[in-house]
Short mmCIF file of C-alpha atoms and ligand atoms in Angstrom, two decimals:
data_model
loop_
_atom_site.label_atom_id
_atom_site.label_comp_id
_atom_site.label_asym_id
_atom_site.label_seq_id
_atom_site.Cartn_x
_atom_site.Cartn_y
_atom_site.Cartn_z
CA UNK A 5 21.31 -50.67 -21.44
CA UNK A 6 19.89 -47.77 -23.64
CA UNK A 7 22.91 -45.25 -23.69
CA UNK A 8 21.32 -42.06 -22.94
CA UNK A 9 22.57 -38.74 -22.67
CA UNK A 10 21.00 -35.41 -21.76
CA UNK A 11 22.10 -31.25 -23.00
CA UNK A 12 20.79 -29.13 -20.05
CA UNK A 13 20.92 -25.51 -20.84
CA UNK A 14 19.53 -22.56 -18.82
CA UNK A 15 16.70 -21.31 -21.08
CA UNK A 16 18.02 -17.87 -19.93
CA UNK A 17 19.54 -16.60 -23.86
CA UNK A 18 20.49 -17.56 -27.27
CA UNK A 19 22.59 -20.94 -27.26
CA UNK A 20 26.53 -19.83 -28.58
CA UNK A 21 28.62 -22.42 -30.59
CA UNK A 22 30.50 -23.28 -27.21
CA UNK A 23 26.92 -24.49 -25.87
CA UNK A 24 26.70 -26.12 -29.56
CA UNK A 25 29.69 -28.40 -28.79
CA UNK A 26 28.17 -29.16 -25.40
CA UNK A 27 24.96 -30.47 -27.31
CA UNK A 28 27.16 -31.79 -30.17
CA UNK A 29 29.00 -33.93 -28.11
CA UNK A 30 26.10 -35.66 -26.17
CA UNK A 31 24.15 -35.71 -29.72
CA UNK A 32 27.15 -37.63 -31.76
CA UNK A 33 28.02 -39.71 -28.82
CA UNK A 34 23.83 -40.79 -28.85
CA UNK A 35 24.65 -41.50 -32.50
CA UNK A 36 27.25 -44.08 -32.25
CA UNK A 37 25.69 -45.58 -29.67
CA UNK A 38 22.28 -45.71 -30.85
CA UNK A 39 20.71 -43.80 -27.78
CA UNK A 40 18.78 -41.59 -26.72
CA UNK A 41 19.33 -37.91 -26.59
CA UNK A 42 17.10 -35.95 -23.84
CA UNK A 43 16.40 -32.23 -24.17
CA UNK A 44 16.61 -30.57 -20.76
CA UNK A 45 15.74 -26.81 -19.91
CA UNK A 46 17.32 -26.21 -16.46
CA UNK A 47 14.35 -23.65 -15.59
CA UNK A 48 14.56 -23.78 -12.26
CA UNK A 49 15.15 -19.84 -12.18
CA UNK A 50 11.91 -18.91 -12.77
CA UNK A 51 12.87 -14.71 -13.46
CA UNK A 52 15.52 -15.82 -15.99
CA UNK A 53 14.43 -18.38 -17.82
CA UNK A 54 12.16 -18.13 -20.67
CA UNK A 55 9.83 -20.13 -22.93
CA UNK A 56 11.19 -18.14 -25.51
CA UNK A 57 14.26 -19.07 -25.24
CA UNK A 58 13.74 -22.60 -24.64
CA UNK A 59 11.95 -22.54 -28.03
CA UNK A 60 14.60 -20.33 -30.04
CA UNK A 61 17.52 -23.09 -28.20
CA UNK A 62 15.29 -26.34 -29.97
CA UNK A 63 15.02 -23.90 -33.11
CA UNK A 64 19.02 -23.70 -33.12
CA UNK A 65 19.21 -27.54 -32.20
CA UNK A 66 17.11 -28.85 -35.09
CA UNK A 67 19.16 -25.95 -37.61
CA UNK A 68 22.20 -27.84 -36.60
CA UNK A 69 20.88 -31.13 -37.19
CA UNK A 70 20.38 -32.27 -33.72
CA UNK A 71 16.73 -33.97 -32.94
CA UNK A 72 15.67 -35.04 -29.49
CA UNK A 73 13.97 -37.96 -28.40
CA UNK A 74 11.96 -36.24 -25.22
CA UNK A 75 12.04 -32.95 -24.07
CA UNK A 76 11.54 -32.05 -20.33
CA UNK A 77 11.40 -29.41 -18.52
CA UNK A 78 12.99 -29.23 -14.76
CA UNK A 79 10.34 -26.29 -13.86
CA UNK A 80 7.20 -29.11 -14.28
CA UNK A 81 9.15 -31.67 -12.18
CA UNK A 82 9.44 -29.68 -8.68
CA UNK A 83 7.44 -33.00 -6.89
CA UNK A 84 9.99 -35.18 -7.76
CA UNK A 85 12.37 -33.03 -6.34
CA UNK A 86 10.50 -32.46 -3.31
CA UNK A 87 10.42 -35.72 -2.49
CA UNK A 88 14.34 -36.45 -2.71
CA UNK A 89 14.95 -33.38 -0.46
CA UNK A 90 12.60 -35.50 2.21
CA UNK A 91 14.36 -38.62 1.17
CA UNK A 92 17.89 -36.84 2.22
CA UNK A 93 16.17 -35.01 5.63
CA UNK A 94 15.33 -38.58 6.44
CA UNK A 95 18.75 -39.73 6.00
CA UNK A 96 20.34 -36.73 7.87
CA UNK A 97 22.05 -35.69 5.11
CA UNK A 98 19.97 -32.50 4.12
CA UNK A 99 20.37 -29.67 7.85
CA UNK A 100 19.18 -26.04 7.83
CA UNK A 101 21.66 -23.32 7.68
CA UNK A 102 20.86 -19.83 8.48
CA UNK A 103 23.41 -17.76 7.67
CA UNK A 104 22.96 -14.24 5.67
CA UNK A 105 25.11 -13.46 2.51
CA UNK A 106 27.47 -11.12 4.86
CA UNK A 107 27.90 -13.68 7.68
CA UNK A 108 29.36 -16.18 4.94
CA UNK A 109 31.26 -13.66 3.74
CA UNK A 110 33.21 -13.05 6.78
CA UNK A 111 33.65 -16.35 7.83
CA UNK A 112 35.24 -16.78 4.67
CA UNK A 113 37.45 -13.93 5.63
CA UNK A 114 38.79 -15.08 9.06
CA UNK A 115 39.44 -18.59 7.88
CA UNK A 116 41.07 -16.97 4.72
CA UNK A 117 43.25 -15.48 7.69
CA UNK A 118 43.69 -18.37 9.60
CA UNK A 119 45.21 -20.34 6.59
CA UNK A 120 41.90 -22.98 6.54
CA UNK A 121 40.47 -23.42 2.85
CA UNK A 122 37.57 -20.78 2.18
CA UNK A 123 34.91 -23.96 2.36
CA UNK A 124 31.58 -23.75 4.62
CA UNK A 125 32.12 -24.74 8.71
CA UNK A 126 29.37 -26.54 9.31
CA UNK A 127 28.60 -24.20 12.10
CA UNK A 128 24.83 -24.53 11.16
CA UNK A 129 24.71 -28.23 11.72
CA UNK A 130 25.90 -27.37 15.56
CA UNK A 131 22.92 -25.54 15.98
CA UNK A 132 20.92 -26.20 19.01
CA UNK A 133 17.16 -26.30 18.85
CA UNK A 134 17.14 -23.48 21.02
CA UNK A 135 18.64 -21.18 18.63
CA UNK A 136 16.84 -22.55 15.93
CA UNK A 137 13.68 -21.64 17.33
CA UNK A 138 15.34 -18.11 17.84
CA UNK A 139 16.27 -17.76 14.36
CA UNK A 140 12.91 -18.93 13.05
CA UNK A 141 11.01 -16.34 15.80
CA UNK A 142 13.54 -13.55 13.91
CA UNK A 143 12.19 -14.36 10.77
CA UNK A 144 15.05 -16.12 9.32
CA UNK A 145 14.28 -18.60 6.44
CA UNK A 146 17.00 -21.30 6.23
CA UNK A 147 18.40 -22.37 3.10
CA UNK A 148 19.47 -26.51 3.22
CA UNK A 149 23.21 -27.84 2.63
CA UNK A 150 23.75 -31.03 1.72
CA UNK A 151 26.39 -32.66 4.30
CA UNK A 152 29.14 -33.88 2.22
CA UNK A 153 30.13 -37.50 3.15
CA UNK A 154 34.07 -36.63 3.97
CA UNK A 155 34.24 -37.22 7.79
CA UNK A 156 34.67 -40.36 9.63
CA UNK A 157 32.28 -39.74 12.97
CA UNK A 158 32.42 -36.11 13.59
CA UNK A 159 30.99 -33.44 10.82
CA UNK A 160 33.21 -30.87 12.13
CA UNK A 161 36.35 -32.79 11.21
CA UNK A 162 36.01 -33.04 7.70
CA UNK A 163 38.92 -35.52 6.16
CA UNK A 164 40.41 -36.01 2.68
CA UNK A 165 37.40 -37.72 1.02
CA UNK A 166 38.18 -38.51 -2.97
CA UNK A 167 35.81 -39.53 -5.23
CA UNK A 168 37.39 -40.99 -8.32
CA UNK A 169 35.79 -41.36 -12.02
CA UNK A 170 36.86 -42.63 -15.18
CA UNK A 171 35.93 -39.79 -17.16
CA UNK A 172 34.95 -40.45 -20.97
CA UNK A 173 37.19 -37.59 -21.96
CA UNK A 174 39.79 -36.81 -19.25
CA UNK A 175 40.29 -40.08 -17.83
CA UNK A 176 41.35 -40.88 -14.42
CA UNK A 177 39.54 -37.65 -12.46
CA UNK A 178 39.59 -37.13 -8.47
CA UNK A 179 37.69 -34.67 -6.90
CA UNK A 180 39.00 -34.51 -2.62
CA UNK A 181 34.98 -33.85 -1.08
CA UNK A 182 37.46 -31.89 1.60
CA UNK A 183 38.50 -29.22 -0.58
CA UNK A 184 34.59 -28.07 -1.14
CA UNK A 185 31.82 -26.69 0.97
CA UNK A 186 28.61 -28.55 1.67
CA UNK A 187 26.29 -27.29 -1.30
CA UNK A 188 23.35 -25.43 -1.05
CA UNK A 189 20.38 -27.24 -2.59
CA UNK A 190 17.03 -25.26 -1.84
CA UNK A 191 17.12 -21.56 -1.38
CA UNK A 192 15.61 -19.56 1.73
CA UNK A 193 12.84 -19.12 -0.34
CA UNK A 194 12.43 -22.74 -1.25
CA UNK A 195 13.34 -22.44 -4.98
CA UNK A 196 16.35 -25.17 -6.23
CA UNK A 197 20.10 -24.44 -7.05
CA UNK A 198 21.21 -26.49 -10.33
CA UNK A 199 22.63 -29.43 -7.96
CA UNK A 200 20.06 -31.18 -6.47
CA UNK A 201 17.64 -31.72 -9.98
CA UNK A 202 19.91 -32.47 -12.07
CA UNK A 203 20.68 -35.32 -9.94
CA UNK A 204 17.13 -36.03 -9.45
CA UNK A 205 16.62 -35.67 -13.04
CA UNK A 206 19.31 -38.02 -14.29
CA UNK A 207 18.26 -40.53 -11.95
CA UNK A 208 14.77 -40.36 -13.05
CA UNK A 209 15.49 -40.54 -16.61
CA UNK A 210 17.55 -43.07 -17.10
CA UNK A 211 20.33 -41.03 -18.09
CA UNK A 212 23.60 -42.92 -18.48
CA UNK A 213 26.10 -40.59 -19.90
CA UNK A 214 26.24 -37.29 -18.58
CA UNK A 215 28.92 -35.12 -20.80
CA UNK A 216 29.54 -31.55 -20.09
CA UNK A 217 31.55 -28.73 -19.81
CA UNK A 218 34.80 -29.08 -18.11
CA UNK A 219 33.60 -26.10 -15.63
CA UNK A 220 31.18 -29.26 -14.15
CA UNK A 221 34.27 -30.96 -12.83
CA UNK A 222 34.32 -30.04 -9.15
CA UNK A 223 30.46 -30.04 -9.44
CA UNK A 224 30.65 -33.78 -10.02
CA UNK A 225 32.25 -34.84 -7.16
CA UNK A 226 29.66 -33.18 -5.32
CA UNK A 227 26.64 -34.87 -7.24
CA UNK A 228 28.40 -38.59 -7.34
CA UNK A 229 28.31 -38.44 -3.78
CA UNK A 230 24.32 -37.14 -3.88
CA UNK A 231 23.33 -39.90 -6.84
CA UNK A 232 25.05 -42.42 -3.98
CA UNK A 233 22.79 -40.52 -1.09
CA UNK A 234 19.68 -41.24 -3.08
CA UNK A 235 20.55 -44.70 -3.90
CA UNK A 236 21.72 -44.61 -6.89
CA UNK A 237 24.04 -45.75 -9.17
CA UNK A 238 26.48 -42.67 -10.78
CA UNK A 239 26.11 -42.18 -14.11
CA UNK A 240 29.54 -42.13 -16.60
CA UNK A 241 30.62 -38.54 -16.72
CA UNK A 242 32.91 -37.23 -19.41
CA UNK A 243 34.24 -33.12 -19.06
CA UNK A 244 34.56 -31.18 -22.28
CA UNK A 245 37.43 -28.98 -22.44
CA UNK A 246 35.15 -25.12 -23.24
CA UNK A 247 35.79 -22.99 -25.79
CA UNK A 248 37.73 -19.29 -25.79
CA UNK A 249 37.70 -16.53 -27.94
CA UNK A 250 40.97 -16.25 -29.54
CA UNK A 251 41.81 -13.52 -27.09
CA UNK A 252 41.42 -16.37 -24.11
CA UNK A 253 37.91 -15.20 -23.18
CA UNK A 254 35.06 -17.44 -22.34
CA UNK A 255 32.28 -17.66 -24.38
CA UNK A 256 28.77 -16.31 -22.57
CA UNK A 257 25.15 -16.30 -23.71
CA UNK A 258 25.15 -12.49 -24.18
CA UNK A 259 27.73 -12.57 -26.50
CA UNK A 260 25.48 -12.41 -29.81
CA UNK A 261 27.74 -12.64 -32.21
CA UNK A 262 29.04 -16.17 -31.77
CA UNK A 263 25.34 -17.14 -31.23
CA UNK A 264 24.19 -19.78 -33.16
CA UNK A 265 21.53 -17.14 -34.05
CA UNK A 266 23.92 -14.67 -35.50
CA UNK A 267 25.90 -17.55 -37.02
CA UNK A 268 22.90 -18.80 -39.07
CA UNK A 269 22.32 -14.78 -39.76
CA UNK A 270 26.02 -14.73 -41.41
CA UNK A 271 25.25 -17.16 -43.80
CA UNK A 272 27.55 -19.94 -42.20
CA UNK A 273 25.78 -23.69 -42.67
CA UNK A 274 24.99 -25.79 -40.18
CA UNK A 275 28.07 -28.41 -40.72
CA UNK A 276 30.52 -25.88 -40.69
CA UNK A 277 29.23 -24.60 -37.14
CA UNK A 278 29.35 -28.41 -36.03
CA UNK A 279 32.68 -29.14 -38.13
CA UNK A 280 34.85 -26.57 -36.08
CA UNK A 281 32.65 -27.05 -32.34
CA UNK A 282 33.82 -30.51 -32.80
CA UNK A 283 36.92 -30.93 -33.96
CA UNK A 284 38.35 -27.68 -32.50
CA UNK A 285 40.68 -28.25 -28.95
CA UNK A 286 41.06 -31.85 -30.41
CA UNK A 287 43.90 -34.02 -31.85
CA UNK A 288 41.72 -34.01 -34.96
CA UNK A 289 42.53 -31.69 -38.08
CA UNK A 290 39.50 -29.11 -38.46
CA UNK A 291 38.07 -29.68 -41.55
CA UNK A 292 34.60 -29.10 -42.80
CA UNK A 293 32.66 -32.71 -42.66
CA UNK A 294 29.87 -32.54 -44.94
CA UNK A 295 27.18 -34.56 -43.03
CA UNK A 296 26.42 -35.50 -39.29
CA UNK A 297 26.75 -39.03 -40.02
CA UNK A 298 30.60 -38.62 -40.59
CA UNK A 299 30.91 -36.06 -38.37
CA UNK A 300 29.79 -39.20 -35.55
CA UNK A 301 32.13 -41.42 -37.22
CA UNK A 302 35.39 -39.37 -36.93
CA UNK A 303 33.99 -38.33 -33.26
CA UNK A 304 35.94 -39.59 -29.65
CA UNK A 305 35.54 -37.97 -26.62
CA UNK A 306 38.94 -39.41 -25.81
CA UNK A 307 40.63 -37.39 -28.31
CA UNK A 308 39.84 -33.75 -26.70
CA UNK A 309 42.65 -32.05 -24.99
CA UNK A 310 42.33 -31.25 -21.37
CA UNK A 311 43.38 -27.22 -22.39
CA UNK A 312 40.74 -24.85 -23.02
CA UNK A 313 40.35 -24.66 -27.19
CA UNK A 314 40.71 -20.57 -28.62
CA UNK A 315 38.11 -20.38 -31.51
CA UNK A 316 38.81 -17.79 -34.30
CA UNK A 317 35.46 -16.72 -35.83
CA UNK A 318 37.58 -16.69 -39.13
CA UNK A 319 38.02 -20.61 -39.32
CA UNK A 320 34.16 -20.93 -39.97
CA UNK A 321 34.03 -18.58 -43.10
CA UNK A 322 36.97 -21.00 -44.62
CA UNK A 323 35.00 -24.35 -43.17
CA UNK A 324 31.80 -22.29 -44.60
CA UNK A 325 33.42 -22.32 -48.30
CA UNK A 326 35.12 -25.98 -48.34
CA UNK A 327 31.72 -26.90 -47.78
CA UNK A 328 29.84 -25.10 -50.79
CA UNK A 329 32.52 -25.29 -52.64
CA UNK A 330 31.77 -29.56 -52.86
CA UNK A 331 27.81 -28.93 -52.01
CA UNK A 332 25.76 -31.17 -54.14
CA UNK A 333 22.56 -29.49 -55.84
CA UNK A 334 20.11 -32.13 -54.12
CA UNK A 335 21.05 -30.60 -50.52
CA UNK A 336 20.83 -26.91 -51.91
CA UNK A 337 17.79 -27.32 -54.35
CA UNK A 338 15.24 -26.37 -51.84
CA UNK A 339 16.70 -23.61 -51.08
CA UNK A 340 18.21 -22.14 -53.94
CA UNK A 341 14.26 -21.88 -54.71
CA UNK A 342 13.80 -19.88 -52.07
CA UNK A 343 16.37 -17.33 -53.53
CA UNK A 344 14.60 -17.41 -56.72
CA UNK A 345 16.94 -20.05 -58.60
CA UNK A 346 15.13 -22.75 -59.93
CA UNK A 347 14.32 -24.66 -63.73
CA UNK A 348 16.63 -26.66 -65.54
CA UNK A 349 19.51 -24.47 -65.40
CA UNK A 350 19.30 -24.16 -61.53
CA UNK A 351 21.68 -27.51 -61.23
CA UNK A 352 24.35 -26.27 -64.19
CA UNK A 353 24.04 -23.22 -62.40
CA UNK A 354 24.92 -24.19 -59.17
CA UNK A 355 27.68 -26.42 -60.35
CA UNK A 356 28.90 -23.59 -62.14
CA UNK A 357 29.25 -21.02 -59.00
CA UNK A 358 29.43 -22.81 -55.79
CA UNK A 359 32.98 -22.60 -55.67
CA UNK A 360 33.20 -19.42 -55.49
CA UNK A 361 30.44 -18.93 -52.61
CA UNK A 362 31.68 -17.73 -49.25
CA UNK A 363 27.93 -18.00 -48.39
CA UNK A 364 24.99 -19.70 -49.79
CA UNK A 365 22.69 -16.29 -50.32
CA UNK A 366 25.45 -15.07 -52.88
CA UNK A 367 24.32 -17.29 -55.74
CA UNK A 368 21.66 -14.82 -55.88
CA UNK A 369 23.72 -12.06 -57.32
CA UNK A 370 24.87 -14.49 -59.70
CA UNK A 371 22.07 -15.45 -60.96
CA UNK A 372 21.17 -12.00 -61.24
CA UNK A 373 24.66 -11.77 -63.63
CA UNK A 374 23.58 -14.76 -64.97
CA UNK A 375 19.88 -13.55 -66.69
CA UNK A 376 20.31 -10.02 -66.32
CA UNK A 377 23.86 -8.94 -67.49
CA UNK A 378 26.31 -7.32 -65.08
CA UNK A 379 25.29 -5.23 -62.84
CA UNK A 380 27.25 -2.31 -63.43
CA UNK A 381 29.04 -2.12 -66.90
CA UNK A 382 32.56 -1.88 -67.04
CA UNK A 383 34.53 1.23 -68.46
CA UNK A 384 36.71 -0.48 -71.43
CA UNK A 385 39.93 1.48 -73.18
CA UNK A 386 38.58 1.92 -76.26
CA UNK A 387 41.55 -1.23 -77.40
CA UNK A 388 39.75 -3.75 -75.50
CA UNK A 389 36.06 -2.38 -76.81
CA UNK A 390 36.86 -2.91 -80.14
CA UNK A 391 38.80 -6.15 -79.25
CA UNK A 392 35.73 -7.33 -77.69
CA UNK A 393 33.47 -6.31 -80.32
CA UNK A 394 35.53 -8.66 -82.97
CA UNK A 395 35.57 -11.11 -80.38
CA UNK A 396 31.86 -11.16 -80.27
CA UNK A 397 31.18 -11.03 -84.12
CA UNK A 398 33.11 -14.53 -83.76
CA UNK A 399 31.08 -16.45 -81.58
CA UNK A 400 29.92 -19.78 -82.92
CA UNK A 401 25.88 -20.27 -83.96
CA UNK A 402 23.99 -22.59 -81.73
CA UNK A 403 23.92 -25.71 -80.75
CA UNK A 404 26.87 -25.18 -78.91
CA UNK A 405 29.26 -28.65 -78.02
CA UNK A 406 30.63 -28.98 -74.39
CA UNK A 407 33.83 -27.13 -75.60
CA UNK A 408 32.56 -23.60 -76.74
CA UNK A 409 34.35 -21.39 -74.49
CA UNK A 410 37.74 -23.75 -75.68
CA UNK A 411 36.28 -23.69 -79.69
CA UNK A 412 35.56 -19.75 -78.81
CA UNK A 413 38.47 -18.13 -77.24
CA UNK A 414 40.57 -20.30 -80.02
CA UNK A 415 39.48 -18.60 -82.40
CA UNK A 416 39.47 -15.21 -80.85
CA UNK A 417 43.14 -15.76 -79.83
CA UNK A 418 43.75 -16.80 -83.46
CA UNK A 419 42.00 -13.65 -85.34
CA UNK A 420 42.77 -11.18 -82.78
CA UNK A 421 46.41 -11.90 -81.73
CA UNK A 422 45.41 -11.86 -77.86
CA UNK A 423 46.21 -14.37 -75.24
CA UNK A 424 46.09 -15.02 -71.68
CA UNK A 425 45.03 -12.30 -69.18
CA UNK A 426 44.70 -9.64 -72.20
CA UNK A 427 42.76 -11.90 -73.85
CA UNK A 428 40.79 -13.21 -70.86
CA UNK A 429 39.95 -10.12 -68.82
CA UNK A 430 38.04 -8.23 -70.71
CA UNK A 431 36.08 -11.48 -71.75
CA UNK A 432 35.13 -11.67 -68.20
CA UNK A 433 34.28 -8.22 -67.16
CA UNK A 434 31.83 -7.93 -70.46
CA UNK A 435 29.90 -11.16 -69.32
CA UNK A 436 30.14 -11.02 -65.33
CA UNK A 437 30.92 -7.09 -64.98
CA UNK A 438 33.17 -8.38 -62.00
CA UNK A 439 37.26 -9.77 -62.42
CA UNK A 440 36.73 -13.03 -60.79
CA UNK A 441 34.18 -15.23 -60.39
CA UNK A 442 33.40 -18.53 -61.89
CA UNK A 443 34.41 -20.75 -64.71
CA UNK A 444 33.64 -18.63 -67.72
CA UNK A 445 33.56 -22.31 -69.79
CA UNK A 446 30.84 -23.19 -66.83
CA UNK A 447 28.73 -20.08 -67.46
CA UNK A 448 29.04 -19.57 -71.21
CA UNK A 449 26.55 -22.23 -71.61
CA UNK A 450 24.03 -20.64 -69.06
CA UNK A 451 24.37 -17.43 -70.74
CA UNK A 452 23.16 -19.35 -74.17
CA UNK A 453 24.53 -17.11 -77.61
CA UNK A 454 21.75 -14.70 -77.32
CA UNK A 455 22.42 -13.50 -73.92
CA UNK A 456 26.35 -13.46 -74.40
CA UNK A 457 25.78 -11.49 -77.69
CA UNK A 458 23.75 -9.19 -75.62
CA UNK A 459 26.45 -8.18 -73.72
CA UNK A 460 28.49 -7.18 -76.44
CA UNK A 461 29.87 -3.49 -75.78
N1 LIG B 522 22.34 -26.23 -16.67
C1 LIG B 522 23.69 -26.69 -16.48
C2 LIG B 522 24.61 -25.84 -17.32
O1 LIG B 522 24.18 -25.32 -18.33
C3 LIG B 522 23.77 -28.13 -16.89
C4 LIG B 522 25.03 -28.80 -16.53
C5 LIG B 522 24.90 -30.29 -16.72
O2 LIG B 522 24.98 -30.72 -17.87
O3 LIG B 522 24.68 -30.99 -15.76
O4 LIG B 522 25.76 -25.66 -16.98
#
């Protein structure tokens, strides 16, 4: 058996970093397992979903590091789904319902009132033919339900009915088929709900691991018992506990700023996004892992807590640095290039400021310092410009040895009196213009003794 998994969003907005754990999961689960991993647009809602989208979701997939081995698309597989709904009809499992919006709506109501659970009668399945035929002459459309297998001879006395799975993450789950309402699986208008292909689809696929969202749960009783209608075997299903913002709110597709998108935007790198949707709401610590390979080892399902996880925006920027801050110049080559940093002092350079990134992009504005002298000059007491100025005059001819900043600053400390941060500080803000930054001993040697004499005041 091929271990194959699936990540089915709606192509209906940007994917957000709770959808990234959702695709994370399946995608690090394919990796220690060798499988496969599917891509799967769930574009059955053909005003909603876009190609767009779909595009912009692989876009965000492939940034993060995840590659799929097919992509499908549930829009171009309507035949196949067509011929499961005749499949079910045939097996009596599939009846027409009629009922408007309104008339649900108040059945709900009086059996709200009558202290019965708020799930779906069956009065449709009592219909005779007669008032079929009367419904169809008023120009009613039916939609279908699928009749839930939790009654021993007689539909109308449904009894407790639990499906049990050994979930990947949860464990021991049981959903009571009882407690739910026949679903709806083709709209008055023929179009599909989400219940019916998905089924279809994992069947047809091959699919062998479906892991999703812990919102699925209830939704999996339902489609064990419709994999079983169709003849097949279920699939192993593991439920994701979903991430919150920190103020307990879920996560939606409209909410840009925690899109993968606007992530990207912000500068944050890929492993920190997949560092903190992974190991957040687990009994791991969150730390930033510096490659997907790891990531996969330190991954298990089992270890995810049942609770929803609260995600704090913040925890990223400090994953974001950990990682640059140990970033070796073969990953950041390319695109330091891209920013305009690039010969032979690119790699000294980048050794020299990393760890003081909180995002890739700001190595620009040090290599800016770096060739082209602070960017604004610093106001110096007239003390320190003269200290500086004798602290210039003694800066050692070229070729410099690994410890010039050490040989330097010795011998300024020993002509000039000065030590630590009086002797230090204005050091810095004549070569950087800032009062933090790098190693001075790392950038001395960039700055060479002609550009650090040039920025004597
Ligand atoms: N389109 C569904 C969703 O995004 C897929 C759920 C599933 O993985 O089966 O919630």
């Amino acid at each position: 058996m091929i271990v194959t998994v699936r990540f089915a969003p709606s192509p209906t907005g940007r994917i957000h970093i709770g959808n990234a754990r959702t695709a994370l999961f399946n995608w690090l689960f394919a990796q220690k397992h060798r499988g496969r991993f599917i891509q799967r647009f769930d574009d059955t809602d053909t005003a909603r979903s876009k190609q767009e989208f779909a595009d912009a979701i692989l876009y965000d997939l492939h940034w993060l590091g995840i590659f799929q081995d097919a992509t499908e698309y549930q829009s171009r597989r309507i035949g196949a789904y067509d011929t499961a709904v005749e499949r079910l009809k045939a097996a009596g499992v599939l009846y027409a319902c009629y009922e408007t919006p309104e008339e649900l709506d108040l059945r709900r109501k009086v059996r709200r009132t009558r202290g019965l659970p708020p799930v779906y009668g069956r009065e449709s399945l009592a219909l005779t033919p007669e008032e079929i035929a009367q419904h169809e002459a008023d120009g009613r459309r039916p939609h279908w339900r699928f009749l839930l297998p939790n009654f021993t001879s007689d539909p109308a006395q449904p009894e407790r009915t639990d499906i049990h799975w050994n979930d990947l993450v949860r464990g021991e789950e049981t959903v009571d088929l009882a407690s739910v309402s026949d679903p709806v699986l083709v709209r008055e208008d023929g179009t599909y709900l989400y219940t019916l292909p998905s089924v279809v689809d994992d069947i047809d696929m091959g699919v062998t691991h479906v892991i999703r969202g812990d919102d699925h749960v209830t939704n999996t009783g339902v489609q064990i018992a419709l994999f079983r209608a169709l003849g097949a075997q279920p699939p192993v299903f593991g439920h994701h506990n979903l991430l919150t913002t920190t103020s307990g709110e879920g996560l939606s597709k409209r909410t840009g700023a925690l899109s993968i998108e606007g992530l990207r935007e912000a500068g944050i790198e890929p492993m920190a996004v997949a560092s903190l949707a992974v190991l957040i709401g687990t009994s791991e610590n969150v730390e930033a892992v510096p490659t997907m390979a790891e990531l996969a080892r330190r991954f298990d399902p089992a270890a995810t807590s049942k609770s929803a996880a609260k995600f704090d925006p913040d925890e990223l920027q400090v994953l974001n640095r950990a990682l640059l801050h140990h970033m070796p110049f073969g990953q950041v080559r390319d695109r330091l290039m891209v920013l305009g940093i690039s010969g032979e002092r690119a790699e000294p350079f980048w050794m020299a400021v990393r760890g003081n990134l909180d995002k890739l992009a700001d190595a620009a504005s040090w290599w800016r310092i770096v060739n082209q002298g602070p960017q604004e000059q610093p106001d110096f007491l007239e003390e320190d410009r003269e200290f500086l100025r004798m602290a210039f005059d003694l800066l050692p001819e070229e070729p410099w040895s690994d410890t010039i900043w050490k040989d330097w600053t010795a011998k300024v400390k020993e002509e000039t009196g000065r030590k630590g941060k009086a002797l230090f500080m204005p050091m810095r803000l004549a070569l950087t213009g800032l009062p933090s930054g790098p190693e001075l001993a790392d950038l001395l040697p960039l700055l060479g003794r002609e550009g650090t004499l040039a920025r004597r005041p």
